[in-house]
Coordinates of C-alpha atoms and ligand atoms in Angstrom, one line a residue:
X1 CA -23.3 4.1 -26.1
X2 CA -22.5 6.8 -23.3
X3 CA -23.6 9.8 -23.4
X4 CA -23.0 11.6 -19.9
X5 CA -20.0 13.8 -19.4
X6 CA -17.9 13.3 -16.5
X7 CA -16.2 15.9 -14.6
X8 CA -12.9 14.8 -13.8
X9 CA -9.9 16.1 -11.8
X10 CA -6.5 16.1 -13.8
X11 CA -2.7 16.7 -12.6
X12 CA -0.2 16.9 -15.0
X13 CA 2.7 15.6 -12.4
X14 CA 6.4 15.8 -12.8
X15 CA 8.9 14.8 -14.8
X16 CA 7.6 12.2 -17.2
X17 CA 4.0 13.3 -16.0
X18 CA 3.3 15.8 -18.4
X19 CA 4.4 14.3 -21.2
X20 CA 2.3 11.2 -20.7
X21 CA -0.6 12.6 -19.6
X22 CA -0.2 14.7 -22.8
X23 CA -0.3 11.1 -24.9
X24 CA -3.2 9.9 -22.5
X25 CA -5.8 12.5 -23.2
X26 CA -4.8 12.9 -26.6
X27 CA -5.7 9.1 -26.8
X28 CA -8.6 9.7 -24.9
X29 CA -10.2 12.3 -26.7
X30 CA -9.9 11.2 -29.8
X31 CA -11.3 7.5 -28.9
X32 CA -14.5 9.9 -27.6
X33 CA -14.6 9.6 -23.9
X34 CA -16.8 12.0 -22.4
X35 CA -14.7 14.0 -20.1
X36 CA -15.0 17.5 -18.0
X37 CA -11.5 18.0 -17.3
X38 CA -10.4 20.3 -14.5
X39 CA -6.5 20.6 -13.9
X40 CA -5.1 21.2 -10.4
X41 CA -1.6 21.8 -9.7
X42 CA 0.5 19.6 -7.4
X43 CA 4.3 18.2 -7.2
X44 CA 7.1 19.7 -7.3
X45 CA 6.3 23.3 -7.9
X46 CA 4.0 23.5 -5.3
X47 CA 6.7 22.0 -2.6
X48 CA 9.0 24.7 -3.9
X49 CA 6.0 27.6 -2.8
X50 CA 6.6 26.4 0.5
X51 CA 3.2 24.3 1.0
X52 CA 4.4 20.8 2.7
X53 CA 1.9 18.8 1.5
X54 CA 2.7 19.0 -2.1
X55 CA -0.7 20.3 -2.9
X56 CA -2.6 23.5 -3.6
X57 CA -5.8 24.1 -0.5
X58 CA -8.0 25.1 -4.0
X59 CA -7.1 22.0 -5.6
X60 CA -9.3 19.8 -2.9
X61 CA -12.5 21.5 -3.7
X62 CA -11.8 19.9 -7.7
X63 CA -11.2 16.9 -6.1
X64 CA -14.4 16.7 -3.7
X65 CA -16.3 17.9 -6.7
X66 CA -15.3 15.5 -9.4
X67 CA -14.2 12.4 -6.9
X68 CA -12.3 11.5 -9.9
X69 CA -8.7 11.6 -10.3
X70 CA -6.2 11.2 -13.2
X71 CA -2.4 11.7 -11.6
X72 CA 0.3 11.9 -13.5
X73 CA 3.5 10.6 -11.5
X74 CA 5.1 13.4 -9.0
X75 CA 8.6 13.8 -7.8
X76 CA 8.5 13.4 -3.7
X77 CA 11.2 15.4 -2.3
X78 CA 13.4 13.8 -0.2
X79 CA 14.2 13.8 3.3
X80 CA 12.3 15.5 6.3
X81 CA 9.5 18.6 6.4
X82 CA 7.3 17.1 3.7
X83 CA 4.7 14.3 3.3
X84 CA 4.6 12.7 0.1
X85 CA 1.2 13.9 -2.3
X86 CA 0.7 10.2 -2.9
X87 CA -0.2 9.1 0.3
X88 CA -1.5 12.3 1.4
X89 CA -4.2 12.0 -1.3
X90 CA -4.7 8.4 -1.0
X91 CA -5.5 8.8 2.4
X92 CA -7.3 12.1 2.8
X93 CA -10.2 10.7 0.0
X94 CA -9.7 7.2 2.0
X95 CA -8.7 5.4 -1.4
X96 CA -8.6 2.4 0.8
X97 CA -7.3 -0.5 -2.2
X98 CA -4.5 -0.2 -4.7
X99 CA -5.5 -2.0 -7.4
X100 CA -2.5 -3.1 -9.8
X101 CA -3.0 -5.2 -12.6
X102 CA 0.6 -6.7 -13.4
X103 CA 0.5 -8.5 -17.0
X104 CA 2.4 -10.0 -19.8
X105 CA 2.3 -9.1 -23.4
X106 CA 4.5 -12.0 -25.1
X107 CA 6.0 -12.5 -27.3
X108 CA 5.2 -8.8 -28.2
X109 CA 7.1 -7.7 -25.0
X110 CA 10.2 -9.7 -23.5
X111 CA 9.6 -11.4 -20.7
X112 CA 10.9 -14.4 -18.9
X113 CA 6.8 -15.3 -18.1
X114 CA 4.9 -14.8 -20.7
X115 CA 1.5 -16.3 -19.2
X116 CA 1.8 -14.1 -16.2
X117 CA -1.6 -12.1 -15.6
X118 CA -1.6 -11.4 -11.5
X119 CA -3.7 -8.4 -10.1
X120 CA -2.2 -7.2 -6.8
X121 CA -4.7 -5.3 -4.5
X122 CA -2.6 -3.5 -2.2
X123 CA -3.6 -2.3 1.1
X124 CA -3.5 1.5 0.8
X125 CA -4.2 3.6 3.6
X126 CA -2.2 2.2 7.0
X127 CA 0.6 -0.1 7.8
X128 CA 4.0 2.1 7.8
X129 CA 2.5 4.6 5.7
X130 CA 0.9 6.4 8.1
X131 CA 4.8 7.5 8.5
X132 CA 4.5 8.4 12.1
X133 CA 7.7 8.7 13.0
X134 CA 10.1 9.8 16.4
X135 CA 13.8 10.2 17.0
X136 CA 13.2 9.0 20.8
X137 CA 16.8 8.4 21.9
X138 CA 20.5 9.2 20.7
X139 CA 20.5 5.6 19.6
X140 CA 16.4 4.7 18.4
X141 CA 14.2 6.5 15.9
X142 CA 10.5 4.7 15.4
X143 CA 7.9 4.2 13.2
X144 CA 4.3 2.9 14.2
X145 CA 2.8 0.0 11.9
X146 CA -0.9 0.7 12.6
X147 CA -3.2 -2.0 11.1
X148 CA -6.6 -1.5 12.1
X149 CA -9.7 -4.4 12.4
X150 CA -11.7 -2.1 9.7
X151 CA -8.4 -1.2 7.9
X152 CA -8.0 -5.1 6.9
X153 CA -11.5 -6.0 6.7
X154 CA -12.0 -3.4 4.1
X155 CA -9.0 -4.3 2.1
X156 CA -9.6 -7.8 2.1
X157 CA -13.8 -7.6 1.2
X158 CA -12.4 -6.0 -1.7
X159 CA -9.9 -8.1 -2.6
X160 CA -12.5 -11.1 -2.7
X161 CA -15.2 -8.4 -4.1
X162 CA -12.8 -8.1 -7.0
X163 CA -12.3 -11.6 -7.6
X164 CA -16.0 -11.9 -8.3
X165 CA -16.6 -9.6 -10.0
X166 CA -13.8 -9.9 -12.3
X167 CA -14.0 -13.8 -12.6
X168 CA -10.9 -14.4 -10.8
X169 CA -10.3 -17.9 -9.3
X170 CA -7.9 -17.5 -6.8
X171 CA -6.9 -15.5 -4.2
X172 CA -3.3 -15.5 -2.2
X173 CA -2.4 -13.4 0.6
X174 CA 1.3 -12.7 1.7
X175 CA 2.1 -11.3 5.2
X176 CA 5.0 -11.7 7.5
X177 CA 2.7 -13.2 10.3
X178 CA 5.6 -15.5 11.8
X179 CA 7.2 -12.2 13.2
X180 CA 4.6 -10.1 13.3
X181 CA 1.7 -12.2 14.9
X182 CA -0.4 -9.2 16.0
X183 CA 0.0 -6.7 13.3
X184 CA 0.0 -9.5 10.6
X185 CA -1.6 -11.2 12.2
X186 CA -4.7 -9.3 12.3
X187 CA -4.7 -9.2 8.6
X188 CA -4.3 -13.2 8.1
X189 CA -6.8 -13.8 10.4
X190 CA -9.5 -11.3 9.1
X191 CA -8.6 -12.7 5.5
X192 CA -9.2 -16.5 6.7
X193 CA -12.3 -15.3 8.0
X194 CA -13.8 -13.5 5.1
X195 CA -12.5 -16.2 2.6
X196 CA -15.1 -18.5 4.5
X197 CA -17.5 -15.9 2.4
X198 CA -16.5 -16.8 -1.2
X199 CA -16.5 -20.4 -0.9
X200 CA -16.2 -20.4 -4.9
X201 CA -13.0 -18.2 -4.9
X202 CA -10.1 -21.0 -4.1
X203 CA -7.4 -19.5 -1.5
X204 CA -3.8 -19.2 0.4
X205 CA -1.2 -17.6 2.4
X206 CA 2.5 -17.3 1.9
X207 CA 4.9 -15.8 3.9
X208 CA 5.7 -13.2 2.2
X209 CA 9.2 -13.7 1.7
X210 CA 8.8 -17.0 0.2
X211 CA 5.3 -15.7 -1.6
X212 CA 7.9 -13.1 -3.2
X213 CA 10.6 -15.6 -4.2
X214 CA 7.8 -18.1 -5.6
X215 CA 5.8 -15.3 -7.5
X216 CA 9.3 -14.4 -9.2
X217 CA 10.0 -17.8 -10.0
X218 CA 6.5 -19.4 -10.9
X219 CA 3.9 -16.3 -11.5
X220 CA 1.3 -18.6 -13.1
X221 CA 0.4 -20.0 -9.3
X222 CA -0.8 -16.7 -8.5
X223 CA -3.9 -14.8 -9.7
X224 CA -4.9 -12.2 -7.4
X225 CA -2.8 -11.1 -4.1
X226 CA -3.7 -9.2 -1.5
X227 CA -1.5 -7.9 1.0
X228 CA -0.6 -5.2 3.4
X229 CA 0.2 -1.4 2.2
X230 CA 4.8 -1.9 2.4
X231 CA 4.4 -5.4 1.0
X232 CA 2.1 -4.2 -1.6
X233 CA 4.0 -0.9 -3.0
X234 CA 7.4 -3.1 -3.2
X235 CA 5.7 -6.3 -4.9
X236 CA 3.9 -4.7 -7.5
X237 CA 7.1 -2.9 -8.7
X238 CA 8.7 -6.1 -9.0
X239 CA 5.5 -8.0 -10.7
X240 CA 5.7 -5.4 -13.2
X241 CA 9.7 -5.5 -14.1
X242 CA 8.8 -9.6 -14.4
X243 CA 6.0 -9.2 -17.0
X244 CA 8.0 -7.0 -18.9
X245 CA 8.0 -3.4 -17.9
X246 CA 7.7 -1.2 -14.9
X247 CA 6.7 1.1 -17.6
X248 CA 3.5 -0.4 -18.6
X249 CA 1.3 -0.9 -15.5
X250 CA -1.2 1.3 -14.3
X251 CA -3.4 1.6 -10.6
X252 CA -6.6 2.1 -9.6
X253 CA -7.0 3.4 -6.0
X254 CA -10.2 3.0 -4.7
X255 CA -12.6 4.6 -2.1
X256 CA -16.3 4.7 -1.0
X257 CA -16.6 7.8 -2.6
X258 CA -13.5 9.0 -4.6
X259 CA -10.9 7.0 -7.0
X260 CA -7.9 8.2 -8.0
X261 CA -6.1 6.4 -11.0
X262 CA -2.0 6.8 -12.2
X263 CA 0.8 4.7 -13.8
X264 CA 2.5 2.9 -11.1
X265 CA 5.9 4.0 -11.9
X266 CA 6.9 7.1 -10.3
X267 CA 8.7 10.6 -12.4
X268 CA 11.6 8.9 -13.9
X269 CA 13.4 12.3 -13.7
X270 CA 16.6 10.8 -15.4
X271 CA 14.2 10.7 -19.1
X272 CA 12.2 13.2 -18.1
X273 CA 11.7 16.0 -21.1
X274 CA 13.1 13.5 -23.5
X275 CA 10.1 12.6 -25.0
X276 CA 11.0 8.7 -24.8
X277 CA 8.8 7.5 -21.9
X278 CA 6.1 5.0 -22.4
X279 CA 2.7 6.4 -21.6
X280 CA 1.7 3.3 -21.2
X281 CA 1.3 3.1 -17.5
X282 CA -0.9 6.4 -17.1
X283 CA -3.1 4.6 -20.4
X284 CA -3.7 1.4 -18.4
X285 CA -4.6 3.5 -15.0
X286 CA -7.0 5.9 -17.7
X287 CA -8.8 3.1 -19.0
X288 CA -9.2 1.7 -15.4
X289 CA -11.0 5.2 -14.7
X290 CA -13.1 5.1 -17.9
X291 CA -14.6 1.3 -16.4
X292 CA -15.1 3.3 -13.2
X293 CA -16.8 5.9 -14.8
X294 CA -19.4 4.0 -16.8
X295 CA -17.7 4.6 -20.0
X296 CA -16.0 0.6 -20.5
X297 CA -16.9 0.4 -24.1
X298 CA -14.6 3.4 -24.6
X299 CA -11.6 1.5 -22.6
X300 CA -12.2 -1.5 -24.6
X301 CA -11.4 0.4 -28.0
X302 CA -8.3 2.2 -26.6
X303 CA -7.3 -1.2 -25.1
X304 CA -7.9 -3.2 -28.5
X305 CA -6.0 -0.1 -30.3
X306 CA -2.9 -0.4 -27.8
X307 CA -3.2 -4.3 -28.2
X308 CA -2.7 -3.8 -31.7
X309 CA 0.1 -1.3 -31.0
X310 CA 2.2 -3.5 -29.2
X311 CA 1.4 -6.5 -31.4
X312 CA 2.5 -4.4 -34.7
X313 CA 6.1 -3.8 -32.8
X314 CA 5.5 0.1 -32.1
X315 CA 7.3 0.4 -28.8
X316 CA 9.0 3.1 -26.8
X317 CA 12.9 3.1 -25.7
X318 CA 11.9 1.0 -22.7
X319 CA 10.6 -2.6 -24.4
X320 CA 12.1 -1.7 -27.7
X321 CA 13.5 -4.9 -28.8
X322 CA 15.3 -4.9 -32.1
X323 CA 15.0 -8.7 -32.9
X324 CA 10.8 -8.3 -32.2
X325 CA 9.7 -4.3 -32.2
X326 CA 9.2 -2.8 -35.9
X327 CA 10.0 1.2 -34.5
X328 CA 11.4 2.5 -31.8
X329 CA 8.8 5.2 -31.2
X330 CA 8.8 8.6 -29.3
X331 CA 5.9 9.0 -26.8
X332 CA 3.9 11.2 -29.0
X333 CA 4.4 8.3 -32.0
X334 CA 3.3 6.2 -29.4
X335 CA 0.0 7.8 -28.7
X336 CA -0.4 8.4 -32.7
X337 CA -0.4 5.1 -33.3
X338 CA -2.7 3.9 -30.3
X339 CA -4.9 7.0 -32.1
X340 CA -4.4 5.5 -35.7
X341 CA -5.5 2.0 -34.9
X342 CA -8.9 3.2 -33.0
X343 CA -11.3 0.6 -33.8
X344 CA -9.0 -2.7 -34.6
X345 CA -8.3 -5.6 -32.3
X346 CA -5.7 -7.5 -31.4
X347 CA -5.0 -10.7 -33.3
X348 CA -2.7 -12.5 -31.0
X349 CA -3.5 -11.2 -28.0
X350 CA -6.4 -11.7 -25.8
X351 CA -8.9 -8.9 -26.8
X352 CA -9.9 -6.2 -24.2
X353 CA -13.0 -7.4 -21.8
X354 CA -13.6 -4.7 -19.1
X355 CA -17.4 -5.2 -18.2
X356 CA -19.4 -2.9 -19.5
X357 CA -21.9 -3.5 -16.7
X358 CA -19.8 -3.1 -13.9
X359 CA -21.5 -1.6 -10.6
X360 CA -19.5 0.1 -7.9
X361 CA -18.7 -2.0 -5.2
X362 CA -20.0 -0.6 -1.8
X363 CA -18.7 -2.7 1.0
X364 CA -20.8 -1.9 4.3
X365 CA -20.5 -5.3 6.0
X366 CA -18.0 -4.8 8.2
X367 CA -19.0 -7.6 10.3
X368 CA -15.3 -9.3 11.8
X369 CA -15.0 -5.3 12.6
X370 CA -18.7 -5.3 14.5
X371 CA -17.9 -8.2 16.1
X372 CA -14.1 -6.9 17.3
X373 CA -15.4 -3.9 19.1
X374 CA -17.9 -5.7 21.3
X375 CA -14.6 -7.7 23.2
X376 CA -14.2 -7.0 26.6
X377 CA -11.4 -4.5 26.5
X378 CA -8.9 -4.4 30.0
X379 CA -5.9 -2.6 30.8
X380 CA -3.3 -5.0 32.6
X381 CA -0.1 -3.2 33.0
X382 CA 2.2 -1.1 30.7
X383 CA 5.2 -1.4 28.5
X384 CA 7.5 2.0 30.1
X385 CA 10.2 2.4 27.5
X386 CA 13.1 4.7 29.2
X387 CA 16.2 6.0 28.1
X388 CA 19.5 4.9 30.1
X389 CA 22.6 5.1 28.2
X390 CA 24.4 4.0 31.2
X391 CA 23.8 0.2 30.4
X392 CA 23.9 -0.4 33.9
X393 CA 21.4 -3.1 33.7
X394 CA 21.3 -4.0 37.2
X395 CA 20.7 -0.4 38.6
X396 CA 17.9 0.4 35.9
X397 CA 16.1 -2.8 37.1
X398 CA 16.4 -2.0 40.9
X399 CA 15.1 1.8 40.1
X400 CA 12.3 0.3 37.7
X401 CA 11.3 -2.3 40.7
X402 CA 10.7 0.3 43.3
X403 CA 9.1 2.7 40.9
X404 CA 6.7 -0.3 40.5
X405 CA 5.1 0.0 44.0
X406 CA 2.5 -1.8 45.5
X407 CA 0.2 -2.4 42.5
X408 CA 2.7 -3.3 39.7
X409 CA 5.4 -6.2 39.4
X410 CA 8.6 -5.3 37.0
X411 CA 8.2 -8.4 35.2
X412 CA 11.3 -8.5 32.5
X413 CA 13.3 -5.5 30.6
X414 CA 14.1 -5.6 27.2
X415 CA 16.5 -3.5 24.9
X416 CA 15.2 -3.7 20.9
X417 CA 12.7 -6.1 21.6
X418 CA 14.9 -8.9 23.2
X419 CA 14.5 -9.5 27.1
X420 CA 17.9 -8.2 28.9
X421 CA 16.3 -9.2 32.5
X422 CA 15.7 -11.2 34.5
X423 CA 18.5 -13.6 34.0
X424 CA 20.7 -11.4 31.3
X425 CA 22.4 -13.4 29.0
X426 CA 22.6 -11.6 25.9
X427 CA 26.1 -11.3 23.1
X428 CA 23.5 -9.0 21.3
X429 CA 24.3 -5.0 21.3
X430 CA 22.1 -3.2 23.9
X431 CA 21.3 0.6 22.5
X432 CA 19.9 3.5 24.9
X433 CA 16.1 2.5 25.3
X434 CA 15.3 -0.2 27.6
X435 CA 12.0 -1.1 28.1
X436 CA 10.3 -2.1 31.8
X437 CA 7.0 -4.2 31.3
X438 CA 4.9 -3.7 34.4
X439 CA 2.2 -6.0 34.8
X440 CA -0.6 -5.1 37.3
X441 CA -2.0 -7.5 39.9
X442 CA -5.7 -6.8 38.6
X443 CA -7.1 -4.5 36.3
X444 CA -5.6 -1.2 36.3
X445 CA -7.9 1.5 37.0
X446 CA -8.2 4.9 35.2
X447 CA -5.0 6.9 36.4
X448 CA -2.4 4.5 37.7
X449 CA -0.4 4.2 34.4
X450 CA 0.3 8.2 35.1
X451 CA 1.2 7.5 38.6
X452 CA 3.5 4.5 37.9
X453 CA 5.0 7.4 35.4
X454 CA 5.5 9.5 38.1
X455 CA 7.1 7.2 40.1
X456 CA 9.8 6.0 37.8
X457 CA 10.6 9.8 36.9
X458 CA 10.9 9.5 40.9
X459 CA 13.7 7.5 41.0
X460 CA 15.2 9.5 38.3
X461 CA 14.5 7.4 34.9
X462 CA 13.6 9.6 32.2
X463 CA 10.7 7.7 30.2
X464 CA 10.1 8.4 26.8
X465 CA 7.1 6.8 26.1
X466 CA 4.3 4.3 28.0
X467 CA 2.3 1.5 25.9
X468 CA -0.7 0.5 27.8
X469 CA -1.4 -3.2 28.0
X470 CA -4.3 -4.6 27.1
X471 CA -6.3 -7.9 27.2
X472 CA -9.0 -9.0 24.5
X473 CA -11.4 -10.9 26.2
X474 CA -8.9 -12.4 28.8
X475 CA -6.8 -12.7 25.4
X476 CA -3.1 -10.1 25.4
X477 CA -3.3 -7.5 22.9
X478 CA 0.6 -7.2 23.1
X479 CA 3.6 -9.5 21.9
X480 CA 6.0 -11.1 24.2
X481 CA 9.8 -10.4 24.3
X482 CA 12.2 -12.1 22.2
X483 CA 13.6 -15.0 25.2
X484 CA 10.7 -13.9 27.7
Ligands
LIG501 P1 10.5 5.7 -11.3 O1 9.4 4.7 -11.5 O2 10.1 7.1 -11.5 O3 11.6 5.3 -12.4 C1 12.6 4.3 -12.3 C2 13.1 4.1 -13.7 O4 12.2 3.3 -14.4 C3 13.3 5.4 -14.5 O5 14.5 6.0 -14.3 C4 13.1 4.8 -15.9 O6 14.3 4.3 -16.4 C5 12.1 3.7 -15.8 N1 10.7 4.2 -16.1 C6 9.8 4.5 -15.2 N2 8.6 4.8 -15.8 C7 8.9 4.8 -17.1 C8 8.2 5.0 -18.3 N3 6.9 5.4 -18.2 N4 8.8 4.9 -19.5 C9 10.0 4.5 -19.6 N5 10.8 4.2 -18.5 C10 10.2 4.3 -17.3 O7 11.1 5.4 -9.9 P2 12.1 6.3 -9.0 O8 13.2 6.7 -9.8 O9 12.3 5.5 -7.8 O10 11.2 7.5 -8.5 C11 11.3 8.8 -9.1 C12 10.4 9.8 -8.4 O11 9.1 9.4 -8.6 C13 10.6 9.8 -6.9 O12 10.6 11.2 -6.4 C14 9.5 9.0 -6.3 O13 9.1 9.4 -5.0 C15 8.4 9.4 -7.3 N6 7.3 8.3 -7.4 C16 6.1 8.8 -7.6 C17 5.0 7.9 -7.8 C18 3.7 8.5 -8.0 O14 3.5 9.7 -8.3 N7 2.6 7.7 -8.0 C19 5.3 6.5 -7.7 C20 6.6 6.1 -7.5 C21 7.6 7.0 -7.4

C-alpha cells in the first residue's frame, strides 16, 4: 500500500476545467490517493492581465518543484500576440510524448467499434508547433516544420518503450513521407531504424492519409501509433469521437523529468458552468498520473469504480443514451457515483490493470542521433528567396544570374515550390516570392552566402530570406523543386 505523499501542481483551467477538476479530486481524495496539492493559476484570466504566455512567472517555481502536473482544459485566445499555455508548458518542461489512450466502452457507450483499444503517442514538442511563423511578402506568410534527429528518436524510443512495457503488440507509424521526404522522412527512417530494436513488437507505416481513413474504418488493425506532433493532436481527436466520446479520453505528456496529465478535449465553453460535462477525460489523464506517481493500486480502484459507473448506465449529457444509460447524470452525480462504487469491479468490462510495478522510462540511447552528428556536414550553395511582384520572370532571372558571379551558377527559380525557370511552362498562379537556388562550384567557404546577398541586393532584388544548402556525407540535405 502507498504511503508517500506527492506534491503535485494543480490548475483548475477554463471553462469546463473547474468543474471537472472539482469531480476529479473529489474522486481522488476519497479513493485515498496521497496528494500535496498546490494550485497555480493560468488561462484565461491570466491572458486578460496582460501576461502573453497564459501563465503566471510564480507558477513555474510549483511546477519545477512538484514536476507533476494536473491541467484542467484552458481556453487559447485566438488570433496573434499570444502563445497557447499548452504548448508553452509542454515544451518548456520538454514533455516530449503525448500519450493518448483512445478506447471503447461497448455496449455501455455507443460506438460504431466497439473492440477499438488504440494508444496514440503523439510527438509533442516540434513539427508546426514550434509556430514560428512570418508574413514575408504581400502574397506568402510561413511556418517552419522543424523535426529534429533527437526530436524523433526520442518520440519513437518511447513509442516502442511503451509497447513493452505495456504488452502492446503492434506498433504503426503514419507520416506524410511521399511529400515530405526530408521532414517525414527523417521520422520514418529513424522509426524503421529503432523498430530493428524490438524485434518482438510487430510493425508498419501508413501514409497518413490513408492510415487515417483505415483507422476510421477498421480500428481493430491498429494498436499503438506513433506519429508526428500535427498528425498526432488531429488523430487522437478523431480516435476518440470513433470510440465513443471526445469526452472520455485523457493524456499523459511525458518528459525526462516532468509530466503533465489533462483530458484531451479542450474548454467546451458552449457547456461551460452548466454542470453537464463529463469529467471523464481529466479522470482517465488523473489516473495516468497516479501510475506515474507510484500510486497504481489507487488508479485501479477509481478505474474498477468508473468501470462499474459506466456499466450501471450512469452517464453525463454527452453518451447519455436513453435505449442503454439508466440516469442522465450531472457532473457532480457523476463523481458521486464513481465515489459510491469505490471498491467494486466491473462485470462486463475488462477490469483495470495499470502495473503496479511500473518504472519510469529513462531513454538515454540516443544512438541514430550520435551517429547523425558525426556526418560530414558541407555547405553547397543557397536557396535566396526574393520578393518581385513584377512577375517579370525573365528579368528576375537575368538580375539573379549576374548576382551569381564567379563562384555560384543560378541553377532553376521557383514560385511556391514549383520550378518557373529554366524552361517556364507553368498554368499554375505565380505569387510575389520567387526563389533563386544557387549552387556553388565547390564548397562554399565561411562568408560567401553574405556576399552572394550582397550582390543580388546589388542588382536591386530585395531578398527576404537565404536557406543554406547543405550536403550529408556527399548526400543533399534539401528537397528538389516540383518539375526540377
Ligand atoms: P473542445 O474539446 O473544448 O469542445 C468541443 C465540443 O466537445 C464541446 O463544445 C462539447 O460539446 C464537447 N465536449 C468536449 N469536452 C467535453 C466534456 N468533457 N463533456 C461533454 N462534452 C464535451 O474543443 P474546442 O471547442 O475546439 O476548444 C475550446 C477551447 O479549448 C479552445 O480555446 C481551445 O484552444 C481549447 N483547447 C484546450 C485544450 C487543453 O487545454 N489541453 C485542448 C483542446 C482545446
Amino acid at each position: 500500500m502507498t504511503t508517500t505523499t506527492t506534491p503535485i501542481t494543480v490548475a483548475y483551467g477554463d471553462g469546463i476545467g473547474p468543474e471537472i477538476m472539482k469531480a476529479t479530486l473529489k474522486i481522488l481524495e476519497a479513493a485515498g490517493a496521497k496528494l500535496a496539492i498546490e494550485t497555480i493559476n493560468i488561462g484565461e484570466k491570466v491572458y486578460e492581465q496582460g501576461i502573453p504566455g497564459g501563465i503566471e512567472p510564480s507558477a513555474w517555481q510549483s511546477l519545477r518543484h512538484t514536476k507533476v502536473f494536473l491541467k484542467a482544459p484552458i481556453t487559447t485566445p485566438q488570433g496573434g500576440g499570444v502563445k497557447s499555455l499548452n504548448v508553452t508548458v509542454r515544451k518548456t518542461l520538454g514533455l516530449y510524448a503525448n500519450v493518448r489512450p483512445c478506447v471503447a466502452y461497448a455496449p455501455y457507450v455507443k460506438t460504431k467499434h466497439p473492440k477499438m483499444d488504440v494508444v496514440i503517442v503523439r510527438e509533442n514538442e516540434e513539427g508546426l508547433y514550434g509556430g514560428i511563423e512570418h508574413r514575408q511578402t504581400h502574397d506568402v506568410f510561413q511556418c517552419l516544420k522543424l523535426n529534429s534527429v533527437p526530436g524523433c528518436e526520442h518520440i519513437i524510443r518511447y513509442a516502442f518503450e511503451y509497447a513493452r512495457t505495456n504488452n502492446r503488440k503492434k506498433i504503426s507509424c503514419f507520416t506524410k513521407d511521399n511529400i515530405l521526404k526530408l521532414t517525414d522522412g527523417l521520422f520514418h527512417q529513424v522509426y524503421e531504424a529503432v523498430a530493428k530494436e524490438y524485434p518482438e513488437i510487430e510493425h508498419d507505416h501508413w501514409i497518413i492519409d490513408i492510415g487515417t481513413a483505415k483507422l476510421a474504418s477498421e480500428p481493430e488493425m491498429f494498436d499503438v501509433i506513433v506519429l508526428p506532433n500535427l498528425y498526432g493532436d488531429i488523430l487522437s481527436d478523431v480516435a476518440l469521437e470513433l470510440a465513443g466520446s471526445v469526452g472520455m479520453g485523457g493524456s499523459s505528456n511525458i518528459g525526462d523529468s516532468c509530466a503533465m496529465f489533462e483530458a484531451i478535449h479542450g474548454s467546451a465553453p458552449p457547456i461551460a458552468g452548466q454542470g453537464i460535462a463529463n469529467p471523464s477525460g481529466l479522470l482517465s489523464g488523473a489516473m495516468m498520473m497516479l501510475v506515474h506517481i507510484g500510486q497504481a493500486e489507487i488508479a485501479n480502484t477509481i478505474r474498477n469504480a468508473w468501470l462499474k459507473t459506466i456499466e450501471d448506465g450512469i452517464h453525463t449529457a454527452d453518451i447519455y443514451d436513453p435505449s442503454h444509460s439508466q440516469e442522465k447524470a450531472s457532473t457532480d452525480a457523476f463523481a458521486d457515483a464513481v465515489i459510491a462504487r469505490l471498491g467494486q469491479v466491473p462485470s462486463q468490462l475488462p477490469a483495470s490493470a495499470f502495473q503496479t510495478d511500473q518504472k519510469p522510462m529513462h531513454l538515454n540511447n540516443l544512438s541514430f542521433s550520435a551517429a547523425a552528428r558525426k556526418s560530414k556536414r558541407e555547405c553547397v550553395g543557397a536557396d535566396v528567396f526574393v520578393y518581385h511582384p513584377e512577375h517579370d520572370i525573365a528579368t528576375l532571372a537575368t538580375k539573379l544570374q549576374e548576382a551569381a558571379g564567379e563562384g555560384f551558377t543560378l541553377k532553376t527559380m521557383t514560385n511556391r515550390g514549383l520550378k518557373v525557370w529554366p524552361e517556364v511552362f507553368t498554368e499554375a498562379l505565380c505569387v510575389d516570392q520567387y526563389c533563386g537556388r544557387f549552387m556553388a562550384d565547390g564548397v562554399v567557404a565561411q562568408g560567401e552566402i553574405a556576399k552572394l546577398l550582397q550582390r543580388v541586393a546589388a542588382e536591386g532584388v530585395e531578398f527576404v530570406k537565404v536557406e543554406k544548402l547543405y550536403n550529408f556525407d556527399g548526400l543533399p540535405g534539401y528537397s528538389a523543386g516540383q518539375g526540377e
